[in-house]
């Protein structure tokens, strides 16, 4: 089929997509050309993160193609509508095994249609109320959150969002809590766990529930562990309750029992996890297949809490699960039972509406940021980016916030940015030359990071890391001996369960005081562990890193590089990059590029939201 070859030659189809289409033609020589084209596009869009393709939105897919290819595709598809192509061999409705599935104008690869149906079914099945004495719950909430505010239209005082989220997580067997940086997600969950444990102790004093903490990456799991540990120590509960709250998280792959070279996990529907409650942080990073595996492995009685920020970048792989389940239609309200409970325990006013969705009882949003005050430029910029408001964005930059900076691109190359990086890493490089302990070196390095939207190009992470090393070497700030040198920061890019090193973990190469050999030091569970350079799994230098890899991390100071326009730079990427900064954020790029980026929200094609919220 010449059209497919032309699309591949011009970069619009991957080799994988072309091979899939050719395989279909080999298996079914009489398959209509329109169906073969749609199959190739479904595969290609899966590579872009889309679970399916909406047939009504095909123009969005081929809008960037040359007009000749676009016209050929449009004519071919319009001459043979997908519904007329349904058969028992290539395209089905899901009732039988076929390579492709058509479901309400959405075209899927069969496996991903299965994933989506299963995730929707399991989430809906788990969103059940838990019988609980409201007065007892209010007493425990008062003890941890204070009396709370009474929502009164005359006083215009809103209820405590953290208190409401904690109540929902206790009252439902599954809860989804979304909130931006500094909104207190882990504080809320830690207090919720204390209430849950007090309830369990009252109901079953001889049984200690098994609680697990997890996150998609090692870095996110470590940060969850640290946050829970700090919040736990300050709880106004007895020591025995504190001791029952875990403070060591793990990665989802390790929790599920990932097997080298296999897509299946040790724990599954036939061999479920041994736990009673699972808390998963950074849920926005979970792709559809991983969520399907997680839900399959959960025992029926187990409770599930998903925490994340729905505004952040979606997962690298296909799907936007957290965004889909948090896309509550505006007119939807809680059930009458939940509304009454939240009024009694949290003073939430009862809203009347015709559209009551039980799943809404399991979703909570944290909106008040305790990190970014009203005087914070980072907070103001994040809000402008989220809203896609270019005018407000310009106003924020013009307001002179002390925690915000925009660095215009003054040169054609990246020399200016390299000089900026040298200045920002000055404290880190000076610590190296003082032979400080590894803990201090890691602390200094973790204070600042350069985040990029791209891997390739002069402003991508690969070129910046090489250029920075070269300039630092020329200035005598580092002494490179081949690829390894004291002070080289590396990020693990492939999991190694045996070494307990996971994708996203960052370590620093330093000379061992006893052996004078270079070792790479990682922080694991609050302790430093060293490895010889030869033992490390796949890794890369990380003075600069992609925004995607920064998810689950926070830094005092961030420089976000947006110096080149590219289709991968989106509103969510800019928001995620900005909100990795706690104290100061610099954006390196033109106002035009930054503005153009926030006008492009990421929209992933999926049917999960429709299945959850009944918006077919």
Coordinates of C-alpha atoms in Angstrom, one line a residue, residues 36-614:
X36 CA -5.3 -1.2 7.1
X37 CA -4.6 2.6 7.2
X38 CA -6.7 3.0 10.4
X39 CA -4.8 0.1 12.0
X40 CA -1.5 1.8 11.2
X41 CA -2.8 5.1 12.6
X42 CA -4.1 3.4 15.8
X43 CA -0.6 1.9 16.4
X44 CA 1.1 5.3 15.6
X45 CA -1.2 7.2 18.0
X46 CA -0.6 4.6 20.7
X47 CA 3.1 5.6 20.4
X48 CA 2.0 9.2 21.0
X49 CA 0.3 8.2 24.3
X50 CA -3.3 7.8 22.9
X51 CA -5.2 4.7 24.0
X52 CA -7.4 4.9 20.9
X53 CA -8.3 7.1 18.0
X54 CA -11.6 8.9 17.8
X55 CA -12.9 8.5 14.3
X56 CA -14.5 11.9 14.4
X57 CA -11.2 13.5 15.1
X58 CA -9.0 11.9 12.4
X59 CA -8.4 15.3 10.9
X60 CA -6.4 16.2 14.0
X61 CA -4.1 13.3 13.3
X62 CA -3.3 14.1 9.6
X63 CA -3.6 17.9 9.9
X64 CA 0.2 18.1 9.8
X65 CA 0.6 15.9 6.8
X66 CA 1.3 17.3 3.3
X67 CA -2.0 18.0 1.4
X68 CA -1.5 15.1 -1.0
X69 CA -1.2 12.5 1.7
X70 CA -4.0 14.1 3.7
X71 CA -6.3 14.1 0.7
X72 CA -5.6 10.4 0.0
X73 CA -6.2 9.4 3.6
X74 CA -9.4 11.4 3.8
X75 CA -10.8 10.0 0.6
X76 CA -10.0 6.5 1.5
X77 CA -11.5 6.6 5.0
X78 CA -14.6 8.5 3.9
X79 CA -15.3 6.0 1.1
X80 CA -15.3 3.1 3.6
X81 CA -16.8 4.2 7.0
X82 CA -15.4 2.1 9.9
X83 CA -18.8 0.7 10.9
X84 CA -19.1 -1.0 7.5
X85 CA -15.8 -2.7 8.0
X86 CA -16.8 -4.7 11.1
X87 CA -16.0 -8.3 10.6
X88 CA -14.9 -11.4 12.6
X89 CA -11.3 -11.3 11.4
X90 CA -9.7 -7.8 11.7
X91 CA -12.2 -5.4 13.3
X92 CA -14.7 -6.4 16.0
X93 CA -16.8 -5.0 18.8
X94 CA -14.8 -6.7 21.5
X95 CA -17.1 -9.8 21.7
X96 CA -14.5 -11.8 19.9
X97 CA -10.7 -11.6 19.6
X98 CA -9.7 -9.4 16.7
X99 CA -6.6 -7.1 16.2
X100 CA -8.8 -4.0 16.3
X101 CA -12.0 -3.1 18.3
X102 CA -14.5 -0.4 17.4
X103 CA -16.4 0.9 20.5
X104 CA -18.6 4.0 20.1
X105 CA -16.6 5.6 17.4
X106 CA -13.3 4.9 19.2
X107 CA -10.9 2.5 17.5
X108 CA -8.5 0.5 19.7
X109 CA -5.9 -2.2 19.5
X110 CA -7.7 -5.2 21.2
X111 CA -5.3 -5.3 24.2
X112 CA -5.7 -1.6 25.0
X113 CA -9.5 -1.9 24.7
X114 CA -9.3 -4.7 27.3
X115 CA -7.1 -2.6 29.6
X116 CA -9.5 0.4 29.4
X117 CA -12.6 -1.7 30.1
X118 CA -10.9 -3.5 33.0
X119 CA -9.6 -0.3 34.6
X120 CA -13.0 1.4 34.4
X121 CA -14.8 -1.7 35.7
X122 CA -12.4 -2.2 38.6
X123 CA -12.4 1.5 39.6
X124 CA -16.2 1.6 39.6
X125 CA -16.4 -1.6 41.5
X126 CA -14.1 -0.4 44.2
X127 CA -15.7 3.0 44.7
X128 CA -18.0 1.8 47.6
X129 CA -19.0 3.5 50.8
X130 CA -17.7 2.2 54.2
X131 CA -20.1 2.0 57.1
X132 CA -18.8 4.3 59.8
X133 CA -20.2 6.2 62.8
X134 CA -20.2 9.9 61.7
X135 CA -19.9 11.2 65.3
X136 CA -16.8 9.0 65.8
X137 CA -15.3 10.2 62.5
X138 CA -15.9 13.9 63.4
X139 CA -14.3 13.4 66.8
X140 CA -11.1 12.0 65.1
X141 CA -11.1 14.7 62.4
X142 CA -11.4 17.4 65.1
X143 CA -8.5 15.9 66.9
X144 CA -6.2 16.1 63.9
X145 CA -7.5 19.0 61.9
X146 CA -9.1 21.2 64.6
X147 CA -12.7 22.1 64.7
X148 CA -12.6 23.2 61.0
X149 CA -14.4 26.1 59.4
X150 CA -18.2 26.3 59.0
X151 CA -19.2 27.0 55.5
X152 CA -21.7 29.8 55.7
X153 CA -22.8 31.9 52.7
X154 CA -22.9 35.0 54.8
X155 CA -19.4 34.4 56.3
X156 CA -18.1 33.1 52.9
X157 CA -15.8 30.7 54.7
X158 CA -14.8 27.5 52.9
X159 CA -14.5 24.1 54.6
X160 CA -11.0 22.7 55.2
X161 CA -10.1 20.9 51.9
X162 CA -7.6 18.6 53.6
X163 CA -10.1 17.6 56.2
X164 CA -12.7 16.9 53.5
X165 CA -10.2 14.8 51.5
X166 CA -9.3 12.8 54.6
X167 CA -12.9 12.2 55.4
X168 CA -13.6 11.0 51.9
X169 CA -10.6 8.6 52.0
X170 CA -11.9 7.1 55.3
X171 CA -15.6 6.9 54.1
X172 CA -14.8 5.3 50.8
X173 CA -13.0 2.0 50.0
X174 CA -11.2 3.9 47.2
X175 CA -10.3 7.5 47.1
X176 CA -8.6 9.7 44.5
X177 CA -7.0 12.9 45.8
X178 CA -5.7 15.5 43.4
X179 CA -3.8 18.7 44.3
X180 CA -1.0 20.9 43.2
X181 CA 2.4 21.3 44.9
X182 CA 2.2 22.4 48.5
X183 CA -1.5 21.6 48.9
X184 CA -0.8 19.1 51.6
X185 CA -1.5 15.8 49.9
X186 CA 0.8 13.6 52.1
X187 CA -0.1 15.5 55.2
X188 CA -3.8 14.7 54.5
X189 CA -3.0 11.1 53.8
X190 CA -0.9 10.7 57.0
X191 CA -3.8 12.0 59.1
X192 CA -6.2 9.9 57.2
X193 CA -4.1 6.8 58.0
X194 CA -4.1 7.7 61.7
X195 CA -7.9 7.9 61.6
X196 CA -8.2 4.7 59.7
X197 CA -5.9 2.9 62.2
X198 CA -7.9 4.2 65.1
X199 CA -11.1 2.9 63.6
X200 CA -9.5 -0.5 62.8
X201 CA -8.1 -0.7 66.4
X202 CA -11.6 0.0 67.8
X203 CA -13.2 -2.6 65.5
X204 CA -10.5 -5.3 65.5
X205 CA -8.1 -4.6 68.4
X206 CA -6.1 -7.8 67.8
X207 CA -5.5 -7.2 64.1
X208 CA -2.9 -4.9 62.6
X209 CA -3.8 -3.8 59.1
X210 CA -1.1 -4.1 56.4
X211 CA -0.5 -0.7 54.8
X212 CA 1.8 -0.2 51.8
X213 CA 3.1 3.0 50.3
X214 CA 4.1 3.1 46.6
X215 CA 4.9 5.4 43.7
X216 CA 5.8 4.9 40.0
X217 CA 9.5 5.8 40.5
X218 CA 12.2 5.3 43.1
X219 CA 12.6 9.0 43.6
X220 CA 8.9 9.5 44.1
X221 CA 8.8 6.6 46.5
X222 CA 11.7 8.1 48.5
X223 CA 10.0 11.5 48.7
X224 CA 6.7 9.9 49.8
X225 CA 8.5 8.0 52.5
X226 CA 10.2 11.2 53.7
X227 CA 7.0 13.2 53.7
X228 CA 5.0 10.5 55.5
X229 CA 7.8 10.1 58.1
X230 CA 7.9 13.9 58.9
X231 CA 4.1 14.2 59.0
X232 CA 3.7 11.1 61.2
X233 CA 6.0 12.5 63.9
X234 CA 3.8 15.5 64.4
X235 CA 0.5 13.7 64.7
X236 CA -1.6 14.3 67.7
X237 CA -2.2 10.6 68.3
X238 CA -0.8 7.8 70.5
X239 CA 2.6 6.4 69.8
X240 CA 1.2 3.0 69.0
X241 CA -0.9 4.5 66.2
X242 CA 2.2 6.4 64.9
X243 CA 4.2 3.2 64.8
X244 CA 1.6 1.5 62.7
X245 CA 1.9 4.1 60.0
X246 CA 4.6 2.9 57.5
X247 CA 7.2 5.4 56.4
X248 CA 9.0 3.3 53.7
X249 CA 7.6 3.4 50.2
X250 CA 8.5 1.2 47.2
X251 CA 8.1 1.4 43.5
X252 CA 5.0 0.0 41.9
X253 CA 7.1 -2.4 39.8
X254 CA 8.8 -3.7 42.9
X255 CA 5.5 -4.0 44.7
X256 CA 4.0 -6.0 41.9
X257 CA 7.0 -8.2 41.5
X258 CA 8.4 -7.1 38.1
X259 CA 10.1 -9.9 36.2
X260 CA 13.2 -9.2 34.0
X261 CA 12.3 -9.4 30.3
X262 CA 8.6 -10.0 31.0
X263 CA 5.5 -7.8 30.9
X264 CA 3.6 -9.8 33.5
X265 CA 4.1 -9.5 37.3
X266 CA 4.4 -11.9 40.1
X267 CA 1.3 -10.5 41.8
X268 CA -1.9 -10.7 39.8
X269 CA -5.5 -11.8 40.1
X270 CA -4.5 -15.3 40.9
X271 CA -1.8 -14.3 43.3
X272 CA -3.0 -11.0 44.9
X273 CA -0.9 -8.7 47.0
X274 CA -0.9 -9.2 50.8
X275 CA -2.2 -5.9 52.0
X276 CA -5.2 -4.1 53.4
X277 CA -4.6 -0.6 52.2
X278 CA -2.4 0.8 49.4
X279 CA -1.4 4.4 49.1
X280 CA 0.0 5.4 45.6
X281 CA 1.6 8.8 45.1
X282 CA 2.3 10.6 41.8
X283 CA -0.6 8.7 40.2
X284 CA -0.4 11.0 37.1
X285 CA 2.7 9.0 36.1
X286 CA 0.8 5.7 36.0
X287 CA 0.0 4.5 32.4
X288 CA -3.1 2.5 31.5
X289 CA -1.4 -1.0 31.4
X290 CA 0.3 -0.5 34.7
X291 CA -2.9 0.7 36.3
X292 CA -4.7 -2.4 35.0
X293 CA -2.0 -4.6 36.5
X294 CA -2.2 -2.8 39.8
X295 CA -5.9 -3.2 40.1
X296 CA -5.8 -6.8 39.1
X297 CA -3.3 -7.5 41.9
X298 CA -5.3 -5.8 44.6
X299 CA -7.2 -8.2 46.9
X300 CA -10.9 -7.6 46.9
X301 CA -11.1 -6.3 50.5
X302 CA -8.1 -3.9 50.1
X303 CA -8.6 -0.1 50.1
X304 CA -6.9 2.0 47.6
X305 CA -5.9 5.7 47.7
X306 CA -4.4 7.4 44.6
X307 CA -2.7 10.7 45.1
X308 CA -1.4 13.1 42.4
X309 CA -1.8 16.3 40.4
X310 CA -4.2 16.0 37.5
X311 CA -2.6 19.1 35.9
X312 CA 0.9 17.5 35.6
X313 CA 2.2 15.6 32.6
X314 CA 0.5 12.4 31.9
X315 CA 2.4 9.1 31.9
X316 CA 5.2 8.5 29.3
X317 CA 3.3 5.5 28.0
X318 CA -0.3 5.4 26.8
X319 CA -3.1 6.8 28.8
X320 CA -3.9 9.7 31.2
X321 CA -5.6 7.7 33.9
X322 CA -5.5 10.3 36.7
X323 CA -6.7 13.1 34.4
X324 CA -9.5 10.9 33.1
X325 CA -10.8 9.8 36.5
X326 CA -10.6 13.4 37.8
X327 CA -12.5 14.9 34.9
X328 CA -15.7 15.3 36.9
X329 CA -18.5 16.9 34.8
X330 CA -19.4 20.3 36.2
X331 CA -23.0 19.4 37.0
X332 CA -22.1 16.3 39.0
X333 CA -22.5 16.3 42.8
X334 CA -22.0 13.7 45.6
X335 CA -24.7 11.2 46.5
X336 CA -27.2 12.3 49.1
X337 CA -25.6 10.0 51.7
X338 CA -22.1 11.3 51.2
X339 CA -23.3 14.9 51.1
X340 CA -25.0 14.4 54.4
X341 CA -21.9 12.8 55.9
X342 CA -19.6 15.6 54.7
X343 CA -21.9 18.2 56.0
X344 CA -22.0 16.5 59.4
X345 CA -18.3 15.9 59.7
X346 CA -16.7 18.7 57.7
X347 CA -19.4 21.4 57.4
X348 CA -19.5 21.1 53.6
X349 CA -22.7 22.7 52.3
X350 CA -25.2 20.4 50.6
X351 CA -25.6 21.1 46.9
X352 CA -28.8 20.1 45.1
X353 CA -28.5 18.9 41.5
X354 CA -30.1 16.4 39.2
X355 CA -26.9 14.6 38.1
X356 CA -25.7 12.5 41.0
X357 CA -22.7 10.2 40.3
X358 CA -21.7 7.8 43.0
X359 CA -18.1 7.8 41.7
X360 CA -17.9 11.5 42.6
X361 CA -18.0 10.4 46.3
X362 CA -14.5 9.0 45.8
X363 CA -12.8 12.1 44.3
X364 CA -11.4 15.0 46.3
X365 CA -9.5 18.1 45.2
X366 CA -7.0 20.1 47.2
X367 CA -6.9 23.7 46.0
X368 CA -5.2 25.8 48.6
X369 CA -1.4 25.9 48.3
X370 CA 0.5 26.2 51.6
X371 CA 3.9 26.5 49.7
X372 CA 3.0 29.3 47.3
X373 CA 1.5 32.3 49.1
X374 CA -0.4 35.1 47.3
X375 CA 3.0 36.9 46.9
X376 CA 4.6 33.9 45.2
X377 CA 5.6 34.4 41.6
X378 CA 5.9 30.6 41.1
X379 CA 2.3 30.1 42.3
X380 CA 1.0 32.9 40.1
X381 CA 2.8 31.6 37.1
X382 CA 1.6 28.1 37.7
X383 CA -2.0 29.4 37.8
X384 CA -1.6 31.4 34.6
X385 CA -0.1 28.4 32.8
X386 CA -2.9 26.1 34.0
X387 CA -5.5 28.5 32.7
X388 CA -3.7 28.9 29.4
X389 CA -3.9 32.6 30.0
X390 CA -1.2 34.4 27.9
X391 CA -2.2 37.8 29.1
X392 CA -1.9 36.8 32.8
X393 CA 1.4 35.1 32.1
X394 CA 2.8 38.3 30.7
X395 CA 1.5 40.2 33.7
X396 CA 3.2 37.8 36.1
X397 CA 6.5 38.2 34.4
X398 CA 6.1 42.0 34.5
X399 CA 5.3 42.0 38.2
X400 CA 8.8 41.7 39.5
X401 CA 8.4 38.6 41.7
X402 CA 11.6 37.8 43.6
X403 CA 11.2 34.1 43.2
X404 CA 10.6 34.2 39.4
X405 CA 13.0 35.1 36.6
X406 CA 12.8 35.0 32.8
X407 CA 16.1 34.8 30.9
X408 CA 15.8 35.9 27.3
X409 CA 17.9 33.9 24.8
X410 CA 20.7 36.3 23.7
X411 CA 22.9 34.0 21.6
X412 CA 22.4 31.6 18.8
X413 CA 24.0 28.7 20.7
X414 CA 23.8 27.4 24.2
X415 CA 26.9 29.2 25.6
X416 CA 24.8 31.6 27.6
X417 CA 22.9 28.8 29.2
X418 CA 26.1 26.9 30.0
X419 CA 27.4 30.0 31.8
X420 CA 24.2 30.2 33.8
X421 CA 24.5 26.6 34.8
X422 CA 28.1 27.1 35.9
X423 CA 27.0 30.0 38.1
X424 CA 24.0 28.0 39.6
X425 CA 26.2 24.9 40.3
X426 CA 29.0 27.0 41.8
X427 CA 28.2 25.9 45.4
X428 CA 28.0 22.2 44.4
X429 CA 31.3 22.4 42.5
X430 CA 33.0 24.2 45.4
X431 CA 31.9 21.5 47.8
X432 CA 33.5 18.9 45.6
X433 CA 36.9 20.6 45.9
X434 CA 36.6 20.6 49.7
X435 CA 36.3 16.8 50.0
X436 CA 33.0 17.1 51.9
X437 CA 31.1 14.0 53.0
X438 CA 28.8 12.4 50.4
X439 CA 25.7 13.5 52.3
X440 CA 26.7 17.2 52.0
X441 CA 27.6 16.8 48.3
X442 CA 24.3 15.2 47.5
X443 CA 22.5 17.9 49.5
X444 CA 24.2 20.7 47.5
X445 CA 23.6 19.0 44.2
X446 CA 19.9 18.4 45.0
X447 CA 19.3 22.2 45.5
X448 CA 19.3 23.1 41.8
X449 CA 18.4 21.5 38.6
X450 CA 18.1 22.3 34.9
X451 CA 14.9 20.9 33.4
X452 CA 14.4 20.6 29.6
X453 CA 11.5 19.8 27.4
X454 CA 13.7 18.0 24.9
X455 CA 16.4 15.4 24.8
X456 CA 17.8 16.3 21.4
X457 CA 19.0 19.6 19.9
X458 CA 21.4 22.2 21.4
X459 CA 18.9 22.9 24.2
X460 CA 18.2 19.3 24.9
X461 CA 19.6 17.4 27.9
X462 CA 22.1 15.4 25.9
X463 CA 23.9 18.4 24.4
X464 CA 23.7 20.5 27.6
X465 CA 25.3 17.8 29.7
X466 CA 28.1 17.3 27.3
X467 CA 28.7 21.1 26.9
X468 CA 28.6 21.7 30.7
X469 CA 31.1 18.9 31.4
X470 CA 33.4 20.3 28.8
X471 CA 33.3 23.9 30.1
X472 CA 33.6 22.7 33.7
X473 CA 36.7 20.7 32.7
X474 CA 38.2 23.6 30.8
X475 CA 37.9 25.7 34.0
X476 CA 39.4 23.1 36.2
X477 CA 36.2 22.6 38.2
X478 CA 36.1 18.9 37.5
X479 CA 38.9 16.5 36.5
X480 CA 37.4 14.1 34.0
X481 CA 39.2 10.7 33.5
X482 CA 37.2 9.1 30.7
X483 CA 33.5 9.1 31.4
X484 CA 34.0 9.0 35.2
X485 CA 35.2 11.7 37.5
X486 CA 34.6 12.8 41.1
X487 CA 31.3 14.8 41.1
X488 CA 29.7 13.2 38.1
X489 CA 25.9 13.0 38.8
X490 CA 24.1 10.1 37.1
X491 CA 20.5 9.0 36.8
X492 CA 19.6 5.4 36.5
X493 CA 17.5 4.7 33.4
X494 CA 16.9 1.0 33.8
X495 CA 15.6 -0.8 36.9
X496 CA 17.9 -3.3 38.7
X497 CA 16.0 -5.0 41.5
X498 CA 19.0 -6.9 42.7
X499 CA 20.9 -3.6 43.4
X500 CA 17.7 -1.8 44.5
X501 CA 18.4 0.8 41.9
X502 CA 15.4 2.1 39.8
X503 CA 14.7 4.3 36.9
X504 CA 15.0 7.9 38.1
X505 CA 17.3 7.3 41.0
X506 CA 20.1 9.9 41.1
X507 CA 23.6 9.3 42.5
X508 CA 26.9 11.2 42.7
X509 CA 30.3 9.7 41.9
X510 CA 32.9 10.4 44.7
X511 CA 36.2 9.1 45.8
X512 CA 35.9 6.6 48.6
X513 CA 38.0 7.7 51.6
X514 CA 39.2 4.2 52.4
X515 CA 40.0 2.8 49.0
X516 CA 40.5 6.0 46.9
X517 CA 38.3 4.4 44.3
X518 CA 35.4 6.1 42.7
X519 CA 32.0 5.0 43.9
X520 CA 28.6 6.2 43.2
X521 CA 26.5 7.2 46.2
X522 CA 22.7 7.0 46.3
X523 CA 20.3 7.9 49.0
X524 CA 18.0 4.9 49.8
X525 CA 15.5 5.0 52.7
X526 CA 17.3 7.8 54.4
X527 CA 20.7 6.1 54.2
X528 CA 23.6 6.5 51.8
X529 CA 24.6 3.4 49.8
X530 CA 27.6 3.2 47.5
X531 CA 28.2 1.2 44.3
X532 CA 31.2 0.7 42.2
X533 CA 30.9 2.4 38.8
X534 CA 31.2 -0.9 37.0
X535 CA 28.1 -2.3 38.7
X536 CA 25.6 0.4 37.8
X537 CA 22.8 -0.5 35.5
X538 CA 22.1 1.7 32.4
X539 CA 22.6 5.4 33.4
X540 CA 23.3 8.9 32.1
X541 CA 24.8 12.2 33.3
X542 CA 22.2 14.5 34.8
X543 CA 23.3 18.1 35.3
X544 CA 20.3 18.7 33.1
X545 CA 17.3 16.3 32.9
X546 CA 14.0 16.2 31.1
X547 CA 10.9 17.5 32.8
X548 CA 9.4 14.0 32.5
X549 CA 12.2 12.6 34.5
X550 CA 11.8 15.3 37.2
X551 CA 8.3 14.2 38.1
X552 CA 8.2 13.1 41.7
X553 CA 11.1 15.4 42.6
X554 CA 11.4 18.9 44.1
X555 CA 14.3 21.3 44.1
X556 CA 14.9 24.7 45.8
X557 CA 15.9 26.3 42.5
X558 CA 15.0 25.3 38.9
X559 CA 15.8 26.6 35.5
X560 CA 13.3 25.5 32.9
X561 CA 14.7 25.5 29.4
X562 CA 12.1 26.4 26.7
X563 CA 14.4 27.9 24.1
X564 CA 13.1 26.0 21.1
X565 CA 9.6 25.6 19.8
X566 CA 8.6 21.9 19.5
X567 CA 5.3 20.0 19.4
X568 CA 6.3 18.1 22.6
X569 CA 6.4 21.4 24.7
X570 CA 2.9 21.6 26.2
X571 CA 1.0 23.4 28.9
X572 CA 1.3 20.4 31.2
X573 CA 5.1 20.2 30.6
X574 CA 5.6 23.9 31.5
X575 CA 3.4 23.6 34.6
X576 CA 5.2 20.5 35.7
X577 CA 8.6 22.1 35.2
X578 CA 7.7 25.3 37.1
X579 CA 6.2 23.5 40.0
X580 CA 9.3 21.4 40.6
X581 CA 10.8 24.6 42.1
X582 CA 10.2 25.4 45.8
X583 CA 12.0 28.7 46.2
X584 CA 13.1 30.1 42.8
X585 CA 12.3 29.4 39.2
X586 CA 14.0 30.8 36.1
X587 CA 12.6 30.2 32.6
X588 CA 15.1 30.3 29.8
X589 CA 13.4 31.2 26.5
X590 CA 11.5 33.9 24.6
X591 CA 8.1 35.1 25.8
X592 CA 6.8 34.0 22.4
X593 CA 7.9 30.4 22.9
X594 CA 6.6 30.2 26.5
X595 CA 3.3 31.7 25.5
X596 CA 2.9 29.4 22.5
X597 CA 3.6 26.4 24.8
X598 CA 0.8 27.1 27.3
X599 CA -1.7 27.4 24.5
X600 CA -1.2 23.7 23.7
X601 CA -2.8 21.6 26.4
X602 CA -2.2 17.8 26.0
X603 CA -5.3 16.0 25.0
X604 CA -4.9 12.2 24.9
X605 CA -7.6 10.2 23.1
X606 CA -9.2 7.8 25.5
X607 CA -12.6 6.4 26.5
X608 CA -11.8 6.0 30.2
X609 CA -13.4 9.2 31.3
X610 CA -16.6 8.4 29.3
X611 CA -16.8 5.0 30.9
X612 CA -16.3 6.3 34.4
X613 CA -18.6 9.3 34.2
X614 CA -21.2 8.0 31.8

